[in-house]
Coordinates of C-alpha atoms in Angstrom, one line a residue:
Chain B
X1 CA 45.3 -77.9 -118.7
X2 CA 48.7 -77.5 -118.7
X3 CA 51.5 -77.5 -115.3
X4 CA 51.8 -74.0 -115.8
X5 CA 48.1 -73.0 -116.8
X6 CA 46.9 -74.6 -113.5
X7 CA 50.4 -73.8 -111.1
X8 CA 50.9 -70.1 -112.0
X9 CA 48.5 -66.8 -111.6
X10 CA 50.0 -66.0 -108.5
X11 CA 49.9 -62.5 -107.1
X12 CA 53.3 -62.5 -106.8
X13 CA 54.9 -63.5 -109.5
X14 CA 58.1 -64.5 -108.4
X15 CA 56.5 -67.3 -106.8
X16 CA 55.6 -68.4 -110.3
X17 CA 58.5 -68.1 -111.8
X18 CA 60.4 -69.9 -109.0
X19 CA 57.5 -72.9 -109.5
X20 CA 58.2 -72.7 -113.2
X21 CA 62.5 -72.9 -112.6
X22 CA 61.3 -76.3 -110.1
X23 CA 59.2 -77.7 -112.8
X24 CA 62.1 -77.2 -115.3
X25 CA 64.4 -78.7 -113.4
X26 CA 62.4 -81.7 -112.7
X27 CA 62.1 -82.0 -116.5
X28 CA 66.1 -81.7 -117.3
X29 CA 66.7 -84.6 -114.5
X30 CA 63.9 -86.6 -116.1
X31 CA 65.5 -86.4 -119.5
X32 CA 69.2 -87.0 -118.0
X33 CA 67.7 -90.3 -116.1
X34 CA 66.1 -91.5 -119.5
X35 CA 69.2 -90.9 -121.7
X36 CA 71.2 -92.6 -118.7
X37 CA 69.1 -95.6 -118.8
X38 CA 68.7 -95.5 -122.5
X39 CA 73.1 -95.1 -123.4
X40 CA 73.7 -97.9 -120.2
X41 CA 71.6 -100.8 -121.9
X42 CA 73.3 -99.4 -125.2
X43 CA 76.7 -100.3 -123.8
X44 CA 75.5 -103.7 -123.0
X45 CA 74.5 -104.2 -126.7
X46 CA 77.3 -102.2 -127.8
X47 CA 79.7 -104.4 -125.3
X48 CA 81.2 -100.8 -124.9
X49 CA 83.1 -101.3 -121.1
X50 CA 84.5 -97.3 -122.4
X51 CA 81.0 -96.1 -122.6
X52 CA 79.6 -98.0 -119.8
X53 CA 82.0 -96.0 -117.4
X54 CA 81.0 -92.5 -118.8
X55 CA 77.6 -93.7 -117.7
X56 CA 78.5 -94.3 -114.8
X57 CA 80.7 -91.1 -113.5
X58 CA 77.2 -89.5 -115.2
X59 CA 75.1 -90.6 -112.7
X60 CA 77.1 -87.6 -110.6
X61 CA 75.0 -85.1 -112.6
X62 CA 71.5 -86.7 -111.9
X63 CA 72.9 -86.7 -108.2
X64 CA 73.9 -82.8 -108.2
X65 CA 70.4 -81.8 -109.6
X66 CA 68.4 -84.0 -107.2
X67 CA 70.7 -82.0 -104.5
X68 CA 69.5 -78.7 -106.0
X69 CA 66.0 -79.2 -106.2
X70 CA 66.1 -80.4 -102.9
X71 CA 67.8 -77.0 -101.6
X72 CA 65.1 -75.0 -104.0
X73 CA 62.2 -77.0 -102.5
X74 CA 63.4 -75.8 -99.2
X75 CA 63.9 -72.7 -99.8
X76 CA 60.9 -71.8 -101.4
X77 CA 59.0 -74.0 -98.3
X78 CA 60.6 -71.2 -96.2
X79 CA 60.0 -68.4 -98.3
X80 CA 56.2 -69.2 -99.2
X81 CA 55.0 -71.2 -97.0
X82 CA 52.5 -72.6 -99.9
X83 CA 49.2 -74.1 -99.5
X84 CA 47.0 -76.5 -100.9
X85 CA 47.9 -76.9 -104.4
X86 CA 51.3 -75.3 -104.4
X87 CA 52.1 -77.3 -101.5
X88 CA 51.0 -80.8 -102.8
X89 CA 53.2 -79.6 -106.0
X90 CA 56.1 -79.2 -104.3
X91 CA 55.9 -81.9 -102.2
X92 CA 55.2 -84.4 -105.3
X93 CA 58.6 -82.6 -107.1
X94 CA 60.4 -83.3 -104.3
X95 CA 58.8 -87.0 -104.5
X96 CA 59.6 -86.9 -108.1
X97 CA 63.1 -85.6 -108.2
X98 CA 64.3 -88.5 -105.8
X99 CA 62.4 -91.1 -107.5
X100 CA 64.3 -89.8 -111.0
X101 CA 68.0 -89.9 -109.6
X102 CA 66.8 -93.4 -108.5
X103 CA 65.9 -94.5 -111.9
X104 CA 69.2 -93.4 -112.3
X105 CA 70.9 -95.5 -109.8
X106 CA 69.4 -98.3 -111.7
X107 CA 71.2 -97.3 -114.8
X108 CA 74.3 -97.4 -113.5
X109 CA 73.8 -100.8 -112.3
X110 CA 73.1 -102.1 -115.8
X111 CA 76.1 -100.5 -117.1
X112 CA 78.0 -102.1 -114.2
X113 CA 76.6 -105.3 -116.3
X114 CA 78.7 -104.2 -118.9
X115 CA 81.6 -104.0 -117.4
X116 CA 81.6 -107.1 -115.5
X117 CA 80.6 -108.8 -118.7
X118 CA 82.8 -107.2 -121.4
X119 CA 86.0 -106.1 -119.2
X120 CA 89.0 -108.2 -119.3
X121 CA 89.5 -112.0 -120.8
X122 CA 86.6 -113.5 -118.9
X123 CA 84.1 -115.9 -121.0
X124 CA 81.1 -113.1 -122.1
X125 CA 77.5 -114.2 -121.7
X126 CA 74.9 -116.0 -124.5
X127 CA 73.6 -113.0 -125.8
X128 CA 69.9 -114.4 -125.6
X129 CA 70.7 -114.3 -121.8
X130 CA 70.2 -110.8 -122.4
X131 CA 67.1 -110.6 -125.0
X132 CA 64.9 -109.2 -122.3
X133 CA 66.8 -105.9 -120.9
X134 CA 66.2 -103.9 -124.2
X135 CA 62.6 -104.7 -124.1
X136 CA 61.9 -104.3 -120.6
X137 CA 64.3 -100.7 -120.9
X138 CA 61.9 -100.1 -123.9
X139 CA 58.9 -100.3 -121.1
X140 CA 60.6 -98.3 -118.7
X141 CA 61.8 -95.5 -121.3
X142 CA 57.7 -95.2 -122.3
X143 CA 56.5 -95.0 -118.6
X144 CA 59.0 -92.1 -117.9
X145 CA 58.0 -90.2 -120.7
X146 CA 54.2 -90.5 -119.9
X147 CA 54.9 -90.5 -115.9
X148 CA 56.4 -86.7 -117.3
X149 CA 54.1 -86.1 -119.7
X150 CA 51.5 -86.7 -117.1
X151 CA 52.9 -84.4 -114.7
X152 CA 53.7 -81.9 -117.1
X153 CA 49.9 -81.9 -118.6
X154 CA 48.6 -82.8 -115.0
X155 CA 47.1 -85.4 -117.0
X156 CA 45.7 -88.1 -114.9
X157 CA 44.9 -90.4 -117.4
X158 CA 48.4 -90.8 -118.9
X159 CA 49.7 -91.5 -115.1
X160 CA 47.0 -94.4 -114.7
X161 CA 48.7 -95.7 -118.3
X162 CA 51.8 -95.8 -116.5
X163 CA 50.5 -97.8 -113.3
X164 CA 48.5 -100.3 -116.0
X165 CA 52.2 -100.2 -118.0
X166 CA 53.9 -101.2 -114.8
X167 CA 51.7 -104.0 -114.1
X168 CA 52.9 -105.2 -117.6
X169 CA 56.4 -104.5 -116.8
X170 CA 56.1 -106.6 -113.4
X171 CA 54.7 -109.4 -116.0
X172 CA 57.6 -109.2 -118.2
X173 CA 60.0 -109.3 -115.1
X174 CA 58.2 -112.6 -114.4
X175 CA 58.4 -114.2 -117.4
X176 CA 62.2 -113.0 -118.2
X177 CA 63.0 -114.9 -114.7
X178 CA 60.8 -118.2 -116.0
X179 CA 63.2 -117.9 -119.5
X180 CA 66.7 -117.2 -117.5
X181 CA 65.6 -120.7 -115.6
X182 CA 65.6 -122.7 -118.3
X183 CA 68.8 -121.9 -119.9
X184 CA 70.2 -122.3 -116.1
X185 CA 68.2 -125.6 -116.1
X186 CA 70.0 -126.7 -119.7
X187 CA 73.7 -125.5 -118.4
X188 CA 74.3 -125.2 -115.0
X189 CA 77.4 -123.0 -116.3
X190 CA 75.5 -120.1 -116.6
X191 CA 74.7 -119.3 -113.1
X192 CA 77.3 -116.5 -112.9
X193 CA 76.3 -114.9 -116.3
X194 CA 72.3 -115.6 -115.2
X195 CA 72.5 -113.8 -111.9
X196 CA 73.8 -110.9 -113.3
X197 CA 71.4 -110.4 -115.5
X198 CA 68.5 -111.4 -113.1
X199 CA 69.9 -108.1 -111.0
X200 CA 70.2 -106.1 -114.4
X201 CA 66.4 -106.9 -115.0
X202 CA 65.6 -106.2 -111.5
X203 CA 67.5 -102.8 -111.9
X204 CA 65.1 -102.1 -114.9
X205 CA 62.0 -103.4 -113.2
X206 CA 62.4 -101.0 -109.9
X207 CA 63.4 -98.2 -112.7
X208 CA 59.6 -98.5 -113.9
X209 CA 58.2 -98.8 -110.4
X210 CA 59.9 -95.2 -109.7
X211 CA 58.1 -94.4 -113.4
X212 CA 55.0 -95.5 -111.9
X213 CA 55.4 -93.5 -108.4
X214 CA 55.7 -90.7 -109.9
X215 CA 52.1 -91.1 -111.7
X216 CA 50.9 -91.5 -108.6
X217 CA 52.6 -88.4 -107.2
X218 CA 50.6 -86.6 -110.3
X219 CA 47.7 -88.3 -109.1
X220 CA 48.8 -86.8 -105.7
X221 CA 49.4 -82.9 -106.7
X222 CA 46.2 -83.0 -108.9
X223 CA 43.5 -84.8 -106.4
X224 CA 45.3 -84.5 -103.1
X225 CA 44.8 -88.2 -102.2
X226 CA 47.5 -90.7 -101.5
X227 CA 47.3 -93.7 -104.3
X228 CA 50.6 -95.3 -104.1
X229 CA 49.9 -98.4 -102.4
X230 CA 46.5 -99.0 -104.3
X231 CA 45.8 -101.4 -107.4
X232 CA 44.9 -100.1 -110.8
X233 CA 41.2 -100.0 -110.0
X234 CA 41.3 -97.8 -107.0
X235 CA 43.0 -95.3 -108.5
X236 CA 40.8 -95.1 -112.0
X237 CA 38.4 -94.9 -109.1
X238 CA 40.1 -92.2 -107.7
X239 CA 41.1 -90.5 -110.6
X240 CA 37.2 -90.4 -112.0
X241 CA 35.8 -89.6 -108.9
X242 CA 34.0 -86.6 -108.7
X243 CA 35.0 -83.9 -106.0
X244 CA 32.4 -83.9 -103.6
Chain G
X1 CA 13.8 -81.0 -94.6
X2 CA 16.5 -79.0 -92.0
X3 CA 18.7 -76.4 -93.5
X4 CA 21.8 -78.2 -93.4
X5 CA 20.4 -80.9 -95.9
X6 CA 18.3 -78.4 -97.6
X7 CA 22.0 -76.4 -98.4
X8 CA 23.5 -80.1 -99.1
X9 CA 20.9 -80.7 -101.5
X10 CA 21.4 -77.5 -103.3
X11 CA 24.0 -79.3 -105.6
X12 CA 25.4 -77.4 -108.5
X13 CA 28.9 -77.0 -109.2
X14 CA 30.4 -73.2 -109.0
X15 CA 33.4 -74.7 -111.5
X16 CA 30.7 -75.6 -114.3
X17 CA 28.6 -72.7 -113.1
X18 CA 31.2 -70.2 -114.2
X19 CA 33.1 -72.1 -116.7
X20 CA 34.7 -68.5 -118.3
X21 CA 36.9 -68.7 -121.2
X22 CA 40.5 -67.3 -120.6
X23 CA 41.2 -66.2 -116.7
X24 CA 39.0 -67.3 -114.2
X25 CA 36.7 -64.2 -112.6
X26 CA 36.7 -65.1 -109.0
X27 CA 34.0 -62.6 -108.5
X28 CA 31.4 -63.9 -110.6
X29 CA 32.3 -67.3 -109.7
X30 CA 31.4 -66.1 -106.3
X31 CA 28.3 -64.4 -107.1
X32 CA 27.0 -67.7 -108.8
X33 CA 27.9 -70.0 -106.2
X34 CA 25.0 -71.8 -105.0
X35 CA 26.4 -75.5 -103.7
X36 CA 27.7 -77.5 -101.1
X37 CA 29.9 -75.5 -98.6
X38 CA 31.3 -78.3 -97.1
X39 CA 29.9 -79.7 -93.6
X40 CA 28.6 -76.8 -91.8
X41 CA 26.8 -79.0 -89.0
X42 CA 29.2 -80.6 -86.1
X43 CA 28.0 -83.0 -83.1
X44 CA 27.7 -80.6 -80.7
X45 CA 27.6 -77.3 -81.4
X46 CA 27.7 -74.2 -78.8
X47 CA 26.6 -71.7 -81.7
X48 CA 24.2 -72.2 -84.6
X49 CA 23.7 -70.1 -87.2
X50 CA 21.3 -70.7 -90.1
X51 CA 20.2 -68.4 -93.3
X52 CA 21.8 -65.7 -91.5
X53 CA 22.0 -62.5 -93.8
X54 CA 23.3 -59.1 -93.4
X55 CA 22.6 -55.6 -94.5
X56 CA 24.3 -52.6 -94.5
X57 CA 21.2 -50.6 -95.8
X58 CA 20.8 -51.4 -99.2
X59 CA 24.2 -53.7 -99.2
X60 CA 23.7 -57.4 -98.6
X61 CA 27.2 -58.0 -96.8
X62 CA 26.6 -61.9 -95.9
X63 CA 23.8 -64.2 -97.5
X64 CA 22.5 -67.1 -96.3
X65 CA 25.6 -68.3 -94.4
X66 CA 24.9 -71.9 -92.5
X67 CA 27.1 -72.6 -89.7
X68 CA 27.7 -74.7 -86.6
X69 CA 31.1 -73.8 -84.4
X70 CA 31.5 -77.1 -81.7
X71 CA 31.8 -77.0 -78.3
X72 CA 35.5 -76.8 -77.4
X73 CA 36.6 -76.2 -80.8
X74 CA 38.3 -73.5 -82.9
X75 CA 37.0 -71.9 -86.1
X76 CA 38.9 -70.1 -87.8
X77 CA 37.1 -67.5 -90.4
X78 CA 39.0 -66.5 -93.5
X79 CA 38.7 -64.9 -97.2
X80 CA 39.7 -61.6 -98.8
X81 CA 39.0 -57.8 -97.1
X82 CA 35.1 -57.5 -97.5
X83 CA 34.1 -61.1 -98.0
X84 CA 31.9 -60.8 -94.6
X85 CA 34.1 -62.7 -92.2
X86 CA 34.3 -60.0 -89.4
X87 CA 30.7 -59.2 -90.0
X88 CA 29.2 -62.7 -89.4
X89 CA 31.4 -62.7 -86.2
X90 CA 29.6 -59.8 -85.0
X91 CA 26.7 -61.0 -85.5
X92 CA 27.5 -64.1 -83.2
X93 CA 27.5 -61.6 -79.9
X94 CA 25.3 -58.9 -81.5
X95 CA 28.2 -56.3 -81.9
X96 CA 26.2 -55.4 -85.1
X97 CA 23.2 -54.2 -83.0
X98 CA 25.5 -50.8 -82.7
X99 CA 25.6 -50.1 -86.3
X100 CA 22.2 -48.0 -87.2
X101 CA 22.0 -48.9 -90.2
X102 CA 22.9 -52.5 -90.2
X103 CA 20.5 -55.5 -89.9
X104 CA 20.4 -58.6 -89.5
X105 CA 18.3 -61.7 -90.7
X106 CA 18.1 -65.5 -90.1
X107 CA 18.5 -67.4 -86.5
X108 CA 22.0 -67.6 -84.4
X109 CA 21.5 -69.8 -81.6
X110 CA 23.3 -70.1 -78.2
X111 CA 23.3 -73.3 -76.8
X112 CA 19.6 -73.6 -78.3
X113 CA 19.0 -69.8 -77.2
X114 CA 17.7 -67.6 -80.2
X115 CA 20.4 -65.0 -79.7
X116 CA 18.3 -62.2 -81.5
X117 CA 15.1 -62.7 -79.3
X118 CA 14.0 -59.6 -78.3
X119 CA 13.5 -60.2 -74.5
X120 CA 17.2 -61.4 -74.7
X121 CA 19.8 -58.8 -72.2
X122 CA 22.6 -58.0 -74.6
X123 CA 24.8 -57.6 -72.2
X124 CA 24.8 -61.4 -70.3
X125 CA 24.8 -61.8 -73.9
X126 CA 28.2 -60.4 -74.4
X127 CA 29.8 -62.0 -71.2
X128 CA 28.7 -65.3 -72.7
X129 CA 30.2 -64.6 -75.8
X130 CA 33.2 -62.4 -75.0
X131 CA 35.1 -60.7 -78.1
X132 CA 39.1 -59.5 -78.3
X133 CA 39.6 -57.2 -80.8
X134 CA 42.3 -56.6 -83.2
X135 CA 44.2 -54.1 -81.2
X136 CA 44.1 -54.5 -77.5
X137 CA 41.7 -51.7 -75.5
X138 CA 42.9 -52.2 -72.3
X139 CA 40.6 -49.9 -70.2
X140 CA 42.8 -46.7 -68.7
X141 CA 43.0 -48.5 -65.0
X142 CA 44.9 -50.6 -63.5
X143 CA 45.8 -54.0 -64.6
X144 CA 43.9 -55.5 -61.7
X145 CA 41.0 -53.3 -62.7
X146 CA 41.1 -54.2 -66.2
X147 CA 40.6 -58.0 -64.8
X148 CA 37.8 -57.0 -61.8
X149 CA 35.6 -54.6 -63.5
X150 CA 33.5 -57.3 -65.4
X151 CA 33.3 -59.5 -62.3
X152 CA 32.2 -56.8 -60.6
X153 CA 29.6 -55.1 -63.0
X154 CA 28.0 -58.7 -63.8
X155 CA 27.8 -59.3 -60.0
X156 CA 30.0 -62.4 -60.1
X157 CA 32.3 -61.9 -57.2
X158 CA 30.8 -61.4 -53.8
X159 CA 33.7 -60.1 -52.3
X160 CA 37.4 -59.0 -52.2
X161 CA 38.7 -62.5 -51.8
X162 CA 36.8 -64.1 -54.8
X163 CA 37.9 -61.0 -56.7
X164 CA 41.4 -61.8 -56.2
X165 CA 40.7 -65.4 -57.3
X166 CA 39.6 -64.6 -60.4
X167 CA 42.0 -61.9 -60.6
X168 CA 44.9 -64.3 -60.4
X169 CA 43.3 -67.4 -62.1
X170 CA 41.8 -65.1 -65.4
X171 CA 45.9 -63.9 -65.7
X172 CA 47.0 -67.4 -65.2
X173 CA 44.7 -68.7 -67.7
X174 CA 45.9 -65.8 -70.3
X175 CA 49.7 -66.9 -69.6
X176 CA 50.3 -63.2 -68.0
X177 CA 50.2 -63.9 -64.4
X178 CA 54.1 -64.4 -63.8
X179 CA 54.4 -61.3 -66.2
X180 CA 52.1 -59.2 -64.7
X181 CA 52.1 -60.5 -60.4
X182 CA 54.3 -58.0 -59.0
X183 CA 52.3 -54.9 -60.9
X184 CA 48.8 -55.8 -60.4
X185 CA 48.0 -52.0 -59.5
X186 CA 50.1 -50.1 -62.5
X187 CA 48.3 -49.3 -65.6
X188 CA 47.2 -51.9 -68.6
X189 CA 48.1 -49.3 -71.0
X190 CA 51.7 -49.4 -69.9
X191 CA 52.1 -53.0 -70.7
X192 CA 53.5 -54.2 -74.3
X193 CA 50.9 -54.7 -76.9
X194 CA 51.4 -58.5 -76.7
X195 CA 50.7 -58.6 -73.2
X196 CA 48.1 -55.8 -73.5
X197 CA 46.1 -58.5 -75.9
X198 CA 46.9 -61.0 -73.2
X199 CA 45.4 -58.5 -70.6
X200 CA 42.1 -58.6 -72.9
X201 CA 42.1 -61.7 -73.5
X202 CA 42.2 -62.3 -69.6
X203 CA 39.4 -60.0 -69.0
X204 CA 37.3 -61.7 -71.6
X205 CA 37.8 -64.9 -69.8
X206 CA 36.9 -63.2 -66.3
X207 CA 33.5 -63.1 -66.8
X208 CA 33.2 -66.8 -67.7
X209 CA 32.4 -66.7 -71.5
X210 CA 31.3 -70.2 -73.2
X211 CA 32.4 -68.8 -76.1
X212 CA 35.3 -66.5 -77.2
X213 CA 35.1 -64.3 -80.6
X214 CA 38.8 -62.9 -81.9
X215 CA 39.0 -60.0 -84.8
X216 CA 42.2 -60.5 -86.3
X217 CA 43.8 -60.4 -82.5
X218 CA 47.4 -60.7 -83.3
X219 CA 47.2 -58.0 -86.6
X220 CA 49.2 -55.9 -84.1
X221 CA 51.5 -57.7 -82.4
X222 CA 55.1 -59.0 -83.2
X223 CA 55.5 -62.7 -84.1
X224 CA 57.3 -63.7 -80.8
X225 CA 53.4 -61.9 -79.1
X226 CA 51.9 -64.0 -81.8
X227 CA 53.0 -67.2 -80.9
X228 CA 52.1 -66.8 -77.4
X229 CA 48.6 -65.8 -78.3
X230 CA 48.4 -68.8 -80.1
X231 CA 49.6 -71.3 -78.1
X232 CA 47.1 -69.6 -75.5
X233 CA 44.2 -70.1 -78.3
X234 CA 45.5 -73.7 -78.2
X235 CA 45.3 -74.0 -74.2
X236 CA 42.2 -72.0 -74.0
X237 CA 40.2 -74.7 -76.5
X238 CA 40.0 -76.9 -73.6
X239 CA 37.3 -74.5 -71.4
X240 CA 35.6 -72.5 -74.1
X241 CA 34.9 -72.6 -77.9
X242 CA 36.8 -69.9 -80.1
X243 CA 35.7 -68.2 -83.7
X244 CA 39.1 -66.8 -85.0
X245 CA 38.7 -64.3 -88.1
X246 CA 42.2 -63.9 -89.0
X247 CA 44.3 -62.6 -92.6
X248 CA 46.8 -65.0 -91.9
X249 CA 46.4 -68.6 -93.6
X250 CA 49.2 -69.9 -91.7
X251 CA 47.4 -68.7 -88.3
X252 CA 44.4 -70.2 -89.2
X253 CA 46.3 -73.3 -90.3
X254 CA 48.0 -73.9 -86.9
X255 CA 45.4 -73.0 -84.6
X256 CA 42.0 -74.3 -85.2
X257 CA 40.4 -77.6 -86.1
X258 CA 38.2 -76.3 -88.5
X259 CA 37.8 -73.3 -91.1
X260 CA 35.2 -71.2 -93.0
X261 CA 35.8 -69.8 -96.1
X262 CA 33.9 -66.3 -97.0
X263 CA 34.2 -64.7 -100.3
X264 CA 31.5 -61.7 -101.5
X265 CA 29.4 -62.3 -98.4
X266 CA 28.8 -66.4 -98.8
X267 CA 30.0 -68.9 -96.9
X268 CA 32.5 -71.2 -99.7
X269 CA 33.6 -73.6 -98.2
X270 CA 33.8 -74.7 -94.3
X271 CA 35.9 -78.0 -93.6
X272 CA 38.7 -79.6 -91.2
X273 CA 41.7 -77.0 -91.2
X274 CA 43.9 -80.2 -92.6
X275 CA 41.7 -80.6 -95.4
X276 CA 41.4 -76.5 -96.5
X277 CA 45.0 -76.1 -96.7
X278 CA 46.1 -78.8 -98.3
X279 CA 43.1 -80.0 -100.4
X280 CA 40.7 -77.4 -100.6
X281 CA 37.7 -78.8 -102.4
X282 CA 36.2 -75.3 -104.1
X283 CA 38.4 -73.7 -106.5
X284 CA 38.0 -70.2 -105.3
X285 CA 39.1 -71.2 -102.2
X286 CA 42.1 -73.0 -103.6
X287 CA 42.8 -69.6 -105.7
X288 CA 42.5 -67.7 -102.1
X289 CA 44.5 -69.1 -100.2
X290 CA 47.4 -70.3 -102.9
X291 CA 47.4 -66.6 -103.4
X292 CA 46.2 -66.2 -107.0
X293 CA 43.6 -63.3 -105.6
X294 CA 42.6 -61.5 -102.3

């Protein structure tokens, strides 16, 4: 069942359309956080300082659409008062929207990166230093679009892919750190180029725990119950239970 | 086997029963419920009610409704015009023994007293259970007479001083007393129609009611009367127990602990007020009180 199969049907159908306009919005910010992180680790391979900055002044726009659905959640709170269902809904967008302009702060930090890397004369880093941020951007770029897809399909399946995704991620963070330690461990040298990147990989490992709170705000708006500090198993136990 | 698990063990599943192709039709998904309602027994209850039913004649207005309202708590009854919330409150103080044509089946109990025996007085009856309606019937006397006349008829009062007592301390408790002081002896009728449902409410309370019954009791009045009736419900929780049928979600929302959910005569869905509004469990009440029918 889709968002809008299961959110609309109101009486009045303004409400609907005003839930619909919400859940649009959320989308457009979802898309502009993944194309933000997607062009910022592009810079990095591209060693683009020009295009790293673009992504940065960017990061405005994810900022000025968090802002308005913010001021559209509260209005419609005032206006509808809604309940149950509706409520949860707009509670998780509002969840959602800040977790999204987050994921965008992230991005901004790895194109940062680039610009401390690539700007100027200074010496840039071994590029296996940064082998890992593609992959783990790769991860983070699959868990938004399911984290969406769940919430658009209210699909609670697809948001427990993204928590068991995340767990991966949180693996991949590990082991990038265990690599970076050795090449620190072979060449003292690369300390300044090494903790850089440890923060771009942290930047791109919080980007896919917002990815995996918003499954659990899905899990949330569908079942009503609060999953965002439980493991994997409590939630597929959550999300199979039957109501009652 | 007691009702309560008898209606727990019922089972069934109204979404599977009427899974309908295209829109969902709340009315036969009503008409085909037959499952858990929720937890209709509390720990201590003032009123019971079990299999009650209700005719109009040949119309079955409320079927096999199962409920418990606690000591010191307030209920709050709620679903679309007709679903047999005002009816089942009636039936709580036998208001419904007025209506020819109306009967009533099943057992409502009063602190363990069968409410429909038929050596039972109606009117004791009616003190216990006291009942505001939705537009204030102040009587046409004064407002200390509105307060003293069911003292006086029940023989409560022995004389002029005790009167006055519960006079002063029935206003006080309806938050009208500092309104009202200095005017004891000019008309109820002349008062606003906030402070007339305060007058009722007072007079309700006069004659020492365990339990109070309200019909929609701010439909009339403007929000600013609204909010002082409700933050009376709120003070009022502590000394007697309260059933509150109301249109108003968000009423029912901030001012009782639990609610019942009525829809084509059955009780849906009673629960914690917390729970119904922001995780209902039955989808027909979800659909209620979201708005998507009513």
């Amino acid at each position: 069942m889709s968002m809008n199969e299961m959110m609309g049907g109101h009486i009045v159908n303004r409400f609907n359309d005003e839930m619909s306009q919400l859940h649009g919005l959320v989308l457009k910010l979802s898309e502009l956080a993944r194309s933000q992180m997607h062009d910022a680790v592009k810079t990095l391979d591209d060693e683009d300082c020009e295009a790293a900055q673009v992504v940065i002044e960017r990061d405005k726009k994810l900022n000025d659409l968090d802002i308005e659905a913010d001021d559209e959640i509260i209005r419609l709170i005032a206006k509808r008062q809604p309940m149950a269902k509706d409520l949860r809904d707009i509670i998780a967008v509002g969840k959602i929207v800040s977790d999204l302009e987050r994921i965008g702060d992230q991005a901004r930090w790895v194109a940062r990166m680039t610009i401390h890397f690539y700007d100027g004369d200074k010496l840039p880093p071994n590029h296996h230093l940064l082998d890992d941020i593609p992959r783990m951007a790769e991860m983070v770029d699959e868990m938004i679009i399911k984290a969406m897809g769940a919430f658009e399909n209210l699909d609670l399946e697809q948001a427990l892919d993204v928590i068991q995704l995340n767990l991966e991620l949180e693996n991949e963070f590990k082991s990038a750190l265990r690599r970076l330690s050795t090449y620190l461990m072979d060449d003292a040298r690369h300390v300044g180029h090494v903790t850089e990147v440890v923060l771009g990989l942290r930047a791109i490992e919080r980007a896919g725990g917002y990815a995996k709170n918003i499954a659990g705000y899905v899990v949330f708006l569908v079942k009503g119950t609060d999953v965002r500090h439980e493991s994997l198993e409590q939630v597929a136990a959550e999300v199979r239970a039957e109501a009652w | 086997m007691d009702t309560a698990t008898a209606v727990d063990e019922m089972g069934g599943d109204m979404s599977q029963t009427v899974a309908t192709e295209g829109a969902f039709d709340h009315e036969k998904a009503s008409q085909a419920f037959v499952g858990k309602v929720g937890e209709i027994a509390v720990d201590n209850p003032r009123m019971t009610a079990r299999k009650v039913n209700v005719y109009y004649g040949e119309k079955h207005a409320i079927q096999d409704v199962n409920l418990d309202i606690g000591k010191n708590e307030v209920i709050s009854m709620i679903g679309p015009s007709g679903c047999g919330k005002s009816t089942f409150l009636r039936c709580l103080n036998r208001m419904n023994d007025t209506i020819d044509i109306c009967r009533v089946a099943g057992e409502i109990k009063l602190d363990g007293q069968d409410v429909y025996d038929k050596k039972l007085d109606v009117v004791p009856l009616r003190a216990q259970v006291g009942m505001v309606f939705q537009k204030p019937n102040p009587f046409p006397k004064s407002i200390y007479d509105n307060i003293a006349y069911g003292p006086k008829i029940h023989g409560l009062v022995s004389n002029k001083a005790d009167l006055d007592e519960v006079v002063e301390s029935s206003l006080r408790r309806a938050g009208l007393w500092s309104e009202v002081k200095d005017y004891l002896d000019q008309p109820g009728t002349g008062l606003s129609g906030g402070q007339q449902q305060r007058l009722c409410i007072a007079r309700t309370i006069a004659v020492s009611p365990e339990v109070i019954l309200m019909d929609e009791p701010c439909s009339a009045l403007d929000p600013i009367a609204t909010a002082k009736i409700e933050e009376l419900i709120d003070e009022l929780r502590e000394n007697y127990t309260i059933a509150i049928v109301t249109h108003s979600m968000q009423q029912a929302a901030r001012v009782s602990q639990r609610t019942a959910y009525f829809h084509l005569g059955k009780l849906i869905e009673v629960g914690n007020t917390d729970d119904i509004f922001t995780n209902p469990s039955h989808k027909l009440t979800e659909d209620y009180i979201t708005g998507r029918f009513g």
